[in-house]
mmCIF file of C-alpha atoms and ligand atoms in Angstrom:
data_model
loop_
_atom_site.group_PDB
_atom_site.id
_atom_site.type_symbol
_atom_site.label_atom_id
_atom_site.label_comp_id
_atom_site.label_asym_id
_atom_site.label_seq_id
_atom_site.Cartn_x
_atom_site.Cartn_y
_atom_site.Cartn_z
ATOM 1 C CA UNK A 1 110.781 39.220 43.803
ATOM 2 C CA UNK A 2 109.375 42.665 44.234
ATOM 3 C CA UNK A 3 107.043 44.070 46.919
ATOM 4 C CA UNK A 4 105.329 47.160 46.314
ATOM 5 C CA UNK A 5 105.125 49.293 49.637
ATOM 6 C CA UNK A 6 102.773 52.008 50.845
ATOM 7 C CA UNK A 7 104.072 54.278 53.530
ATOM 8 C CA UNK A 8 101.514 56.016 55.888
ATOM 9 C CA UNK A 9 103.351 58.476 58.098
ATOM 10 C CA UNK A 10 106.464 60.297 56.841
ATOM 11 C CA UNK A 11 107.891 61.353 59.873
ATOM 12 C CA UNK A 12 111.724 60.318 61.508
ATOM 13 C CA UNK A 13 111.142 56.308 61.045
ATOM 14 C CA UNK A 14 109.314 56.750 57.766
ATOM 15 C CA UNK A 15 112.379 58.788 56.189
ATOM 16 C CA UNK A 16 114.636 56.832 58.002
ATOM 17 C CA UNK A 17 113.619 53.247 56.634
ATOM 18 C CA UNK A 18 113.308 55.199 52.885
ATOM 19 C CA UNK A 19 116.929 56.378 53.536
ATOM 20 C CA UNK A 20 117.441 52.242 54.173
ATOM 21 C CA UNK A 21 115.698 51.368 50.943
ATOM 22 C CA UNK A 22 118.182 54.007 49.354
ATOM 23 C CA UNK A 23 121.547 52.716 50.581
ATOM 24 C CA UNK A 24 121.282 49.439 51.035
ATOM 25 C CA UNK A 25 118.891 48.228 48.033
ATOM 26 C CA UNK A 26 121.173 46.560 45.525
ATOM 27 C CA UNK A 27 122.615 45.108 48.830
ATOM 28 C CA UNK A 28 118.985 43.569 49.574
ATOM 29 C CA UNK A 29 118.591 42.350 46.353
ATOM 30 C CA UNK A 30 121.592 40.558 46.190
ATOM 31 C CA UNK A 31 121.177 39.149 49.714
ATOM 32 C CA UNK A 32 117.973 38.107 49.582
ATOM 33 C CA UNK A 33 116.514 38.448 46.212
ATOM 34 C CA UNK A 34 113.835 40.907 47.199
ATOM 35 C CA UNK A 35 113.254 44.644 45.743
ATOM 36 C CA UNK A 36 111.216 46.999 47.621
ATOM 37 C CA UNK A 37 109.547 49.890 45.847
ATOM 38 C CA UNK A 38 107.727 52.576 47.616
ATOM 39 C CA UNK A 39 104.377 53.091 45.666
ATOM 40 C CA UNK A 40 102.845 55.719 48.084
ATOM 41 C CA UNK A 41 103.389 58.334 51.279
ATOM 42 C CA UNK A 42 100.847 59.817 53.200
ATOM 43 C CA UNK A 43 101.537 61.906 55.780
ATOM 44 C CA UNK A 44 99.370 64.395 57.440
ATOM 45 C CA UNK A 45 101.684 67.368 57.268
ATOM 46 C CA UNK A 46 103.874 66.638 54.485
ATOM 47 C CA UNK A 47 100.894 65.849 51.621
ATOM 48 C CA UNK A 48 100.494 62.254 49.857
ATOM 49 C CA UNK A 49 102.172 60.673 46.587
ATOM 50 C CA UNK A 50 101.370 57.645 45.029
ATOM 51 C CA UNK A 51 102.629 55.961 41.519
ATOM 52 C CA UNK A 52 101.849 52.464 40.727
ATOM 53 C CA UNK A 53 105.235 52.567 38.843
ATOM 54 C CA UNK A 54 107.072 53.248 42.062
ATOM 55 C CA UNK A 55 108.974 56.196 43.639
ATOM 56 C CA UNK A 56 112.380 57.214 44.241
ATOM 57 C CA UNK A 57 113.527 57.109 47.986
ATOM 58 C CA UNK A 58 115.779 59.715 46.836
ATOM 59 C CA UNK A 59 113.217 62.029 45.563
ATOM 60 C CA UNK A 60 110.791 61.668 49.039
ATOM 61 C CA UNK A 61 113.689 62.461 51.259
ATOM 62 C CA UNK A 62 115.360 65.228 49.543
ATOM 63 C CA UNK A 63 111.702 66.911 48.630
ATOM 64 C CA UNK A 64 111.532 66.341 51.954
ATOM 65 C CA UNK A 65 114.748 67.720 53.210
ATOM 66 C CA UNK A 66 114.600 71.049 51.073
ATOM 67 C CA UNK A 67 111.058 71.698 51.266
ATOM 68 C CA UNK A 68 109.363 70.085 54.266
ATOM 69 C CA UNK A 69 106.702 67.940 51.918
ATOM 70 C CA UNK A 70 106.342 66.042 48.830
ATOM 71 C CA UNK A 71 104.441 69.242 46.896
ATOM 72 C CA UNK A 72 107.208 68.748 44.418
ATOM 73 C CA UNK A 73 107.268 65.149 43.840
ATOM 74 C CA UNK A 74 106.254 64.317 40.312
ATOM 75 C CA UNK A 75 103.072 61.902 40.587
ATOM 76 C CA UNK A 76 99.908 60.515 38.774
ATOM 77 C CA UNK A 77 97.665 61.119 42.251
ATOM 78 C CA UNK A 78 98.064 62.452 44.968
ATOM 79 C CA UNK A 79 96.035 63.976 48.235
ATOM 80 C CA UNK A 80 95.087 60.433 49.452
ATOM 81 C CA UNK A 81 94.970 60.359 53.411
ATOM 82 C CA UNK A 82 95.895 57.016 55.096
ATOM 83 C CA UNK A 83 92.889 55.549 54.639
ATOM 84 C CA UNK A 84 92.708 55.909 50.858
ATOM 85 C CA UNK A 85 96.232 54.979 50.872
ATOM 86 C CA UNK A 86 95.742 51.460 52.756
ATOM 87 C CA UNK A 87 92.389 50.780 50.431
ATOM 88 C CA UNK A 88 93.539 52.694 47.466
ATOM 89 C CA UNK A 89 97.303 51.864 46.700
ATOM 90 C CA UNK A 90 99.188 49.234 44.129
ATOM 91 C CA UNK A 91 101.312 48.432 47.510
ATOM 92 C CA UNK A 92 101.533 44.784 48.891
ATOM 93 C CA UNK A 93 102.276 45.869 52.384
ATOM 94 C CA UNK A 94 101.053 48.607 53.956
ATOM 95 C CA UNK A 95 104.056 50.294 56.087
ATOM 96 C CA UNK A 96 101.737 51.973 59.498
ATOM 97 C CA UNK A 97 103.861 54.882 60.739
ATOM 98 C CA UNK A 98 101.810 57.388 61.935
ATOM 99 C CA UNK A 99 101.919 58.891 65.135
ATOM 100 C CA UNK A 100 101.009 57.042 68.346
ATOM 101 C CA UNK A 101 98.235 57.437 70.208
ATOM 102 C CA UNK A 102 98.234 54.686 73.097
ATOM 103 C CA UNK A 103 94.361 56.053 74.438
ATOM 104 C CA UNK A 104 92.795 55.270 70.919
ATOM 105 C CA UNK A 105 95.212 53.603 68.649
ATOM 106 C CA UNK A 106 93.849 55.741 66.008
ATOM 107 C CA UNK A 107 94.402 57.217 63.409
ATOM 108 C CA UNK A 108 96.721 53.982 63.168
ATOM 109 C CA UNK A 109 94.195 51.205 63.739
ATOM 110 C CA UNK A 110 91.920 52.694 61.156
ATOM 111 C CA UNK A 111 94.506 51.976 58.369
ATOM 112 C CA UNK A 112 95.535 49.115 59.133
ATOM 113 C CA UNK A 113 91.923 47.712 59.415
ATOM 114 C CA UNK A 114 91.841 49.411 56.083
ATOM 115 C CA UNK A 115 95.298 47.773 54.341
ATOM 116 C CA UNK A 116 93.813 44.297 55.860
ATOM 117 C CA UNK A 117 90.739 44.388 54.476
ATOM 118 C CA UNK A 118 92.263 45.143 50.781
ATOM 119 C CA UNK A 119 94.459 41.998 51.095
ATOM 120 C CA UNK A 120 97.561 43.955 52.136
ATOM 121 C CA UNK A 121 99.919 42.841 54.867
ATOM 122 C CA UNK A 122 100.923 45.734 57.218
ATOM 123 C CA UNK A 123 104.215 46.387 58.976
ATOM 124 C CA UNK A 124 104.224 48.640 62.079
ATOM 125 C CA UNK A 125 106.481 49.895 64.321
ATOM 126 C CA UNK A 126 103.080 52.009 66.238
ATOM 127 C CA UNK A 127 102.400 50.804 69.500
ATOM 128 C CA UNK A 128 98.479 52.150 69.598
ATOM 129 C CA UNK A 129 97.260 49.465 67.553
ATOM 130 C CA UNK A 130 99.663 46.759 68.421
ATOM 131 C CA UNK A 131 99.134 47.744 72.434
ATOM 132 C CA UNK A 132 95.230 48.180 72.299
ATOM 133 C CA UNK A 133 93.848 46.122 69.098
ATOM 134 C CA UNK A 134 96.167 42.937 68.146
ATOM 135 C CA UNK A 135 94.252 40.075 68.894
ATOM 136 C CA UNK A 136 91.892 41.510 66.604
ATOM 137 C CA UNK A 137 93.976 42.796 63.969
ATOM 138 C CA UNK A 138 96.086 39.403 64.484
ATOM 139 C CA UNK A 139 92.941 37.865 63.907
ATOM 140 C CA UNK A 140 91.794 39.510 60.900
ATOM 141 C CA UNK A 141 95.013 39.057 59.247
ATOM 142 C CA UNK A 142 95.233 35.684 59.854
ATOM 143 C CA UNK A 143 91.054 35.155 58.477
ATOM 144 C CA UNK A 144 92.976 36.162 55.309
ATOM 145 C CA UNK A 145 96.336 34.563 54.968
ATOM 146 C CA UNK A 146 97.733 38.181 55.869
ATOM 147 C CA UNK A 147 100.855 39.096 57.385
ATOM 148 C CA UNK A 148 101.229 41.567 60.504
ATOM 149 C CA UNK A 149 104.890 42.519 61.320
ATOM 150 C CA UNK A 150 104.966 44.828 64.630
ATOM 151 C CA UNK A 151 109.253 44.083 65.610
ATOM 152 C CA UNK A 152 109.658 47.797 65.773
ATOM 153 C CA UNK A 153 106.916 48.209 68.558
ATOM 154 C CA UNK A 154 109.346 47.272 71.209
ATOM 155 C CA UNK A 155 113.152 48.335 71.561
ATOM 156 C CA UNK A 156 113.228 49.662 67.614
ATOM 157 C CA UNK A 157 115.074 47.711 65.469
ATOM 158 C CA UNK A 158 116.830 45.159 68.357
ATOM 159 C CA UNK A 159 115.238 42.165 68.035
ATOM 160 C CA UNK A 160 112.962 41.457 71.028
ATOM 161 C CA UNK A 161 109.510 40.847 69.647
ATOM 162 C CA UNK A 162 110.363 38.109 66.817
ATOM 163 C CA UNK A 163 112.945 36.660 69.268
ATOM 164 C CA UNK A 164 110.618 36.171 72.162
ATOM 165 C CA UNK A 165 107.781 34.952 70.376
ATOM 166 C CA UNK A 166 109.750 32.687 68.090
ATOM 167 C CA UNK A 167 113.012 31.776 69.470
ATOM 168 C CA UNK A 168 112.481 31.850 73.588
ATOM 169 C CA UNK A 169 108.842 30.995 73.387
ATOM 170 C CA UNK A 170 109.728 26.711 73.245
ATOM 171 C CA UNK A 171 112.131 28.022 76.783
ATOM 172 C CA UNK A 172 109.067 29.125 78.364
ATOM 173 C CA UNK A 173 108.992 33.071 79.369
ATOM 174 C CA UNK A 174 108.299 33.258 83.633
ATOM 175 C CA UNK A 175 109.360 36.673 83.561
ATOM 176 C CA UNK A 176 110.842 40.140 81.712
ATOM 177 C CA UNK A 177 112.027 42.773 83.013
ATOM 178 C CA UNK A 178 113.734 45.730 80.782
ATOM 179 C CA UNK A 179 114.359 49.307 80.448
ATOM 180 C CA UNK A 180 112.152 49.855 77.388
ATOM 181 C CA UNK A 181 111.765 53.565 76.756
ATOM 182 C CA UNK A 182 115.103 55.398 75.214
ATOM 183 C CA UNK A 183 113.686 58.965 76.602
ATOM 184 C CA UNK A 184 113.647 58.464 79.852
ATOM 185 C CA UNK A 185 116.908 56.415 80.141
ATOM 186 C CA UNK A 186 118.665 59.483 78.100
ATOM 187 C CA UNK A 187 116.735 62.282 80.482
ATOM 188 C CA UNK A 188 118.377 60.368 83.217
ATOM 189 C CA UNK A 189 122.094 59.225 81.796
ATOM 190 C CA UNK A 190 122.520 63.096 80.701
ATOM 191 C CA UNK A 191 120.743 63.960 84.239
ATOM 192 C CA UNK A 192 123.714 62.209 86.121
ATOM 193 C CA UNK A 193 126.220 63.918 83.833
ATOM 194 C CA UNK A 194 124.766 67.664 85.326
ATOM 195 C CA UNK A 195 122.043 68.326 82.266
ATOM 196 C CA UNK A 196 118.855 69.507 83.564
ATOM 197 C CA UNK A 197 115.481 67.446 82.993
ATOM 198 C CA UNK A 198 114.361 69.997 80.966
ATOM 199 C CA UNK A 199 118.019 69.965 78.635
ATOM 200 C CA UNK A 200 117.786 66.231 78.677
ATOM 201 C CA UNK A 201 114.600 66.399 77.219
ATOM 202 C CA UNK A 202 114.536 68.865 74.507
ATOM 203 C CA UNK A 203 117.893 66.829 72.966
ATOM 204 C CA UNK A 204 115.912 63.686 73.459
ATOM 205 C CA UNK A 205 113.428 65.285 71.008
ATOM 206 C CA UNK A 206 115.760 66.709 68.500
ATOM 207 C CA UNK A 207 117.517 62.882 68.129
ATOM 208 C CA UNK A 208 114.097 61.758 67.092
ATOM 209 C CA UNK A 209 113.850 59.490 70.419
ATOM 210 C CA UNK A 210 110.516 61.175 71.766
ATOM 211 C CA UNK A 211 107.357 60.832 71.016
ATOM 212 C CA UNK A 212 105.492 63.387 69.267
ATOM 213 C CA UNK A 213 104.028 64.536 72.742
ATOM 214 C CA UNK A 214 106.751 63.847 75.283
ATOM 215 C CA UNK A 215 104.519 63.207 78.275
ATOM 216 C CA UNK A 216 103.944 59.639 76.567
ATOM 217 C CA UNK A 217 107.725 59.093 77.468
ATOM 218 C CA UNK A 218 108.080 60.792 80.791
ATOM 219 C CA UNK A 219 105.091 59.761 82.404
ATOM 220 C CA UNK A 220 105.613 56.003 81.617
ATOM 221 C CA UNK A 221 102.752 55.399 79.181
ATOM 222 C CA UNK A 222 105.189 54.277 76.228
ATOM 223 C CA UNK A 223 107.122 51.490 78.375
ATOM 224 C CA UNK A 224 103.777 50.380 79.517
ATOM 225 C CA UNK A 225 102.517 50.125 75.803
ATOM 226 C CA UNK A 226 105.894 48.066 75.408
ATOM 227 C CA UNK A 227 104.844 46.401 78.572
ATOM 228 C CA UNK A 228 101.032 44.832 77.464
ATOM 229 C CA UNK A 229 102.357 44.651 74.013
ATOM 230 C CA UNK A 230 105.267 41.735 75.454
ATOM 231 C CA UNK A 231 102.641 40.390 77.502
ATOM 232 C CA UNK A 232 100.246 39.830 75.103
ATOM 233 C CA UNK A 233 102.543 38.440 72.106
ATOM 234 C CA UNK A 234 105.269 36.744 74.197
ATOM 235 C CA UNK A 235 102.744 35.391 77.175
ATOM 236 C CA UNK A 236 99.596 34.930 75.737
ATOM 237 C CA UNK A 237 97.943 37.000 78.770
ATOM 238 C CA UNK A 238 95.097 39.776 77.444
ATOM 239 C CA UNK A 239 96.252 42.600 80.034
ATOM 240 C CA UNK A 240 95.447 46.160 78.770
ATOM 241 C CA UNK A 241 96.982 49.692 79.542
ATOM 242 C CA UNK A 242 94.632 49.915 82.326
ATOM 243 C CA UNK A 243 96.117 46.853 84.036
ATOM 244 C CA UNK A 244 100.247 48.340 84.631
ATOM 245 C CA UNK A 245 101.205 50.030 87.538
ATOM 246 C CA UNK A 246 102.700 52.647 85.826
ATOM 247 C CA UNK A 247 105.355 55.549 87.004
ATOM 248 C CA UNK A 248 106.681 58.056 85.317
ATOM 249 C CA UNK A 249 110.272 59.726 85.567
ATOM 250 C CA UNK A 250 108.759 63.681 85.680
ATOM 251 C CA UNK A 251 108.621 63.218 89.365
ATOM 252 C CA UNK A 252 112.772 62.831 90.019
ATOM 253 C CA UNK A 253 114.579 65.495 90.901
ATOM 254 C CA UNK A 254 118.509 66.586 90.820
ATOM 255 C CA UNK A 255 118.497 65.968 94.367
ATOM 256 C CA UNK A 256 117.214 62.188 93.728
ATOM 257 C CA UNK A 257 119.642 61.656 91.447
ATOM 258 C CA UNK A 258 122.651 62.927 93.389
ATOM 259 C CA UNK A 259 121.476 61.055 96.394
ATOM 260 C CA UNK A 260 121.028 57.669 94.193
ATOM 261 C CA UNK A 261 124.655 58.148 92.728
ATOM 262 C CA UNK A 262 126.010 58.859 96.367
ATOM 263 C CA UNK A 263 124.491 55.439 97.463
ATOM 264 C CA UNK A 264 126.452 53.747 94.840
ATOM 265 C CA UNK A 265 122.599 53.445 93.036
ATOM 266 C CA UNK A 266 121.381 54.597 89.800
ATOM 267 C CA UNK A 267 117.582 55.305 88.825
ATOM 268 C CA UNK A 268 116.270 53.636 86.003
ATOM 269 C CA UNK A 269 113.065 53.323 84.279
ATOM 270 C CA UNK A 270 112.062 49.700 84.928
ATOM 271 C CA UNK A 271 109.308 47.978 82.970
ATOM 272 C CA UNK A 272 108.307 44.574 84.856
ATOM 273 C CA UNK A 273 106.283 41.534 84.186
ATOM 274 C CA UNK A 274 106.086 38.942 86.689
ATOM 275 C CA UNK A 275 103.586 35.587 87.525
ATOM 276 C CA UNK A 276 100.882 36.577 90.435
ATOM 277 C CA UNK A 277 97.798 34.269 90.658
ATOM 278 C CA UNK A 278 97.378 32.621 87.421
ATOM 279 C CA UNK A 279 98.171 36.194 85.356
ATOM 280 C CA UNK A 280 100.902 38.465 85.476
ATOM 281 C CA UNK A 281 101.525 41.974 87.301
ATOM 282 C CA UNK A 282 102.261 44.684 84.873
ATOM 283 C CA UNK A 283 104.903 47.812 86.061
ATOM 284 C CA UNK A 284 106.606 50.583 84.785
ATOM 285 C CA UNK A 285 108.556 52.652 87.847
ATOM 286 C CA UNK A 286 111.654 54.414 88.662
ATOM 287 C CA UNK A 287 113.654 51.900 90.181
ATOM 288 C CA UNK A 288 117.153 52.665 92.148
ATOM 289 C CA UNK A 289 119.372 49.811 91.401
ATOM 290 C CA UNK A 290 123.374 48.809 92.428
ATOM 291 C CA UNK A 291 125.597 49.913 89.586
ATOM 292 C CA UNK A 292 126.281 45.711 89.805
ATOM 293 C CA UNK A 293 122.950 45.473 88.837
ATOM 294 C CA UNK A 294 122.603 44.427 84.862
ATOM 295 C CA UNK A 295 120.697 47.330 83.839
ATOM 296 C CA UNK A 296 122.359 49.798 85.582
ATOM 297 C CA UNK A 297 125.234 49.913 82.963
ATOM 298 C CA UNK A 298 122.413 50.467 80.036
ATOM 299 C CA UNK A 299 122.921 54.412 79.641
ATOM 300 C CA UNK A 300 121.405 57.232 76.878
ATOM 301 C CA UNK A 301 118.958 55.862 74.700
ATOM 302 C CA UNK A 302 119.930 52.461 74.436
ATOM 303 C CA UNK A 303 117.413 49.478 75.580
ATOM 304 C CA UNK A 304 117.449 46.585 77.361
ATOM 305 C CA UNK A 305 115.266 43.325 78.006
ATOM 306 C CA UNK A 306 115.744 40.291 80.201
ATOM 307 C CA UNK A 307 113.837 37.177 79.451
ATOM 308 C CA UNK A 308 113.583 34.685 82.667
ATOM 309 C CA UNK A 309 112.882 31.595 80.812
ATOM 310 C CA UNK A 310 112.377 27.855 82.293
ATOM 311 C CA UNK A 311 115.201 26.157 79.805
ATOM 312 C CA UNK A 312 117.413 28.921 79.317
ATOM 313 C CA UNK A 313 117.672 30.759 82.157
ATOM 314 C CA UNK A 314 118.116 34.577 81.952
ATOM 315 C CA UNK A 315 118.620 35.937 78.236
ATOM 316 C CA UNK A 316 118.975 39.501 78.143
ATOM 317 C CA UNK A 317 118.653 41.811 74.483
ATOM 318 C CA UNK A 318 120.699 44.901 74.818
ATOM 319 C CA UNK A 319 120.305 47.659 72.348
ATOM 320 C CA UNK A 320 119.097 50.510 70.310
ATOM 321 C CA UNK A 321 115.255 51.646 71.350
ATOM 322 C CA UNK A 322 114.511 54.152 69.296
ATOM 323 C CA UNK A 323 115.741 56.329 66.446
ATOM 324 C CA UNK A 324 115.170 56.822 62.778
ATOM 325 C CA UNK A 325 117.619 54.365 60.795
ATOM 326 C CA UNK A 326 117.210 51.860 64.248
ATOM 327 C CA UNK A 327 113.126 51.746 63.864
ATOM 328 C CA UNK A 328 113.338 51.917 60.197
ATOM 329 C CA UNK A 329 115.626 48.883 60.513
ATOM 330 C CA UNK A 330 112.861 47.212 62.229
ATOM 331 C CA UNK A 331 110.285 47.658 59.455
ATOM 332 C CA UNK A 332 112.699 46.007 56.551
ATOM 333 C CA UNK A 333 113.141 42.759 59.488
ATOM 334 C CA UNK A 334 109.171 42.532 59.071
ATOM 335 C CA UNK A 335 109.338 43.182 55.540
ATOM 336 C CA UNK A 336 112.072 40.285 55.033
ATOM 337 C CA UNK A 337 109.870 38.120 58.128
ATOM 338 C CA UNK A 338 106.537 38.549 55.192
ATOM 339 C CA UNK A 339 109.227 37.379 52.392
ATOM 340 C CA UNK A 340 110.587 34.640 54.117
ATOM 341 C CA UNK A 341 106.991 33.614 55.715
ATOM 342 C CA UNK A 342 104.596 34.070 53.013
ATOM 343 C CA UNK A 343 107.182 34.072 49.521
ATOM 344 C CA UNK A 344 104.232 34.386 47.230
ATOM 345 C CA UNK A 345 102.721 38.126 48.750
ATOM 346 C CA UNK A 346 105.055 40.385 46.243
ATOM 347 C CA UNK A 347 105.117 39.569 42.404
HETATM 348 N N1 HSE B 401 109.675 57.409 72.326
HETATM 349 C C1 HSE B 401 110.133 56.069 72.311
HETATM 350 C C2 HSE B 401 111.357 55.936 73.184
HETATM 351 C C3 HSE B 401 110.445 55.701 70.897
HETATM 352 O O1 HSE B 401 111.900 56.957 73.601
HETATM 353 O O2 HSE B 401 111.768 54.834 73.504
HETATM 354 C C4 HSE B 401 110.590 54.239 70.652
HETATM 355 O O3 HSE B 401 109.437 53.542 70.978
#
């Protein structure tokens, strides 16, 4: 079966799942019996392609690579912005990647309203819309038999979302507790090792962890979009970005850090949801925890989640939470989730 796919937002996770598509399609096909063709990109910077007879990932990346934008990709139309691409485009799924923006949700939002109400399912590994709008966009897709896959929202490509809401939900979720932003735990791994802040940062940028404004990592906002997103899908409670106590890592200093290690203690960006009075209480925070402690061994950009279920006890996810091939891993799980939930959406 093929699905046709329109990509809005070209940036490190859009490349990275079209690099994906490139290596690993004959594998897909033969695995699953599913071929994905990219119909269309639009992306702010980088311009907007779209052919109805499909597009090489090659061709994207590499006029990507050499040039910076897809000027010299050969194509019937182009110029659409993400809008016109979600209304406009041959695509059966919409593929939401542009940049995040956890105040408005938009431009992201916007589009996906848009892919929705053409009929299209959307994929999405932005948190904006998924953190701010789901129940409504859940709601809308599900008015029309319409797919939304959001597995890359949390911990990139590691499978927390679709495993907590399908596989621990039946084992009853008290409690989760993770280190859910890859930035800050690589500011503060490489901070231990002697980096500066400041060092720590600017790699964490140019390994495609950050987001496009940093302060959305470093000041907490990103784990506590991670943080209402799992309570919202995975407990069923409505809190909003308002509702987390939320703590950034900007504040630590070398001296904290020195004085944590000689304590036997490590800081850690800890992302909390716990029971209180019928709802839940919602934190991000620098924590100091025992090197014993289960997260304290998580170090650089890698992620980690405990679920505190009824039936199962603790079940904790460890792994990637960010990154271009690791996110862009997370978009062809939703993509395969739409195949294997709704076979007759590609042709
Ligand atoms: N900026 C995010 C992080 C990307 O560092 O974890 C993945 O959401």
């Amino acid at each position: 079966m093929e699905y046709k796919l329109a990509i809005i937002g070209f940036g490190n996770v859009g490349q990275g799942f079209a690099e994906i598509l490139r290596d690993h399609g004959p594998r897909l096909l033969e695995q699953f019996g599913v071929r994905y063709t990219i119909v269309g990109v639009s992306d702010t910077l980088k311009g907007s392609v779209h052919d109805a007879a499909g597009l090489d990932p090659s061709d994207l990346i590499d006029a990507v690579r050499l040039s910076g934008n897809l000027d010299g990709v050969d194509v019937p139309d182009r110029g659409w912005d993400g809008a016109e691409m979600a209304r406009l485009s041959s695509a059966d799924i919409v593929i939401e990647l542009s940049y995040t923006d956890l105040e408005t949700g938009e431009p992201a939002t916007g589009h996906i309203r848009a892919a929705l109400e053409a009929g299209k399912h959307v994929v999405t590994s932005n948190k904006g819309p998924v953190a701010l709008h789901y129940a409504e966009l859940a709601a809308m897709a599900r008015e029309r038999g319409l797919e939304i896959g959001v597995e890359g929202t949390v911990m990139s490509g590691t499978p927390t979302v679709l495993t907590g809401m399908h596989l621990l939900r039946a084992a009853g979720i008290k409690r989760v507790q993770g280190i859910l932003n890859g930035t800050c735990n690589y500011i503060l791994t490489r901070m231990e090792e002697g980096s500066t802040y400041e060092d720590a940062l600017d790699e964490a940028q140019k390994k495609g962890y950050a987001e496009a404004d940093p302060a959305g990592d470093v000041e907490g906002f990103d784990a506590a979009g991670k943080v209402v997103i799992l309570a919202n899908l995975l407990m069923g409670v409505p809190i909003g970005m308002d509702d987390v106590d939320r703590t950034g890592i900007s504040g630590l200093t070398p001296a904290d850090i020195a004085e944590a290690r000689e304590a036997g203690e490590r800081w850690k960006l800890i992302g909390t949801l716990e029971p209180a009075d019928g709802g839940v209480l919602a934190s991000v925070r620098p924590e100091r925890v025992p090197l014993s402690h289960p997260l304290a061994s998580v170090g650089g950009a890698t992620n980690a989640v405990t679920y505190s279920t009824e039936l199962l006890g603790d079940v904790t996810l460890v792994g990637p939470g960010a990154g271009r091939i690791e996110t862009g891993y997370s978009i062809l799980v939703d993509l395969l989730e739409i195949h294997r939930t709704a076979p007759r959406a590609g042709r």
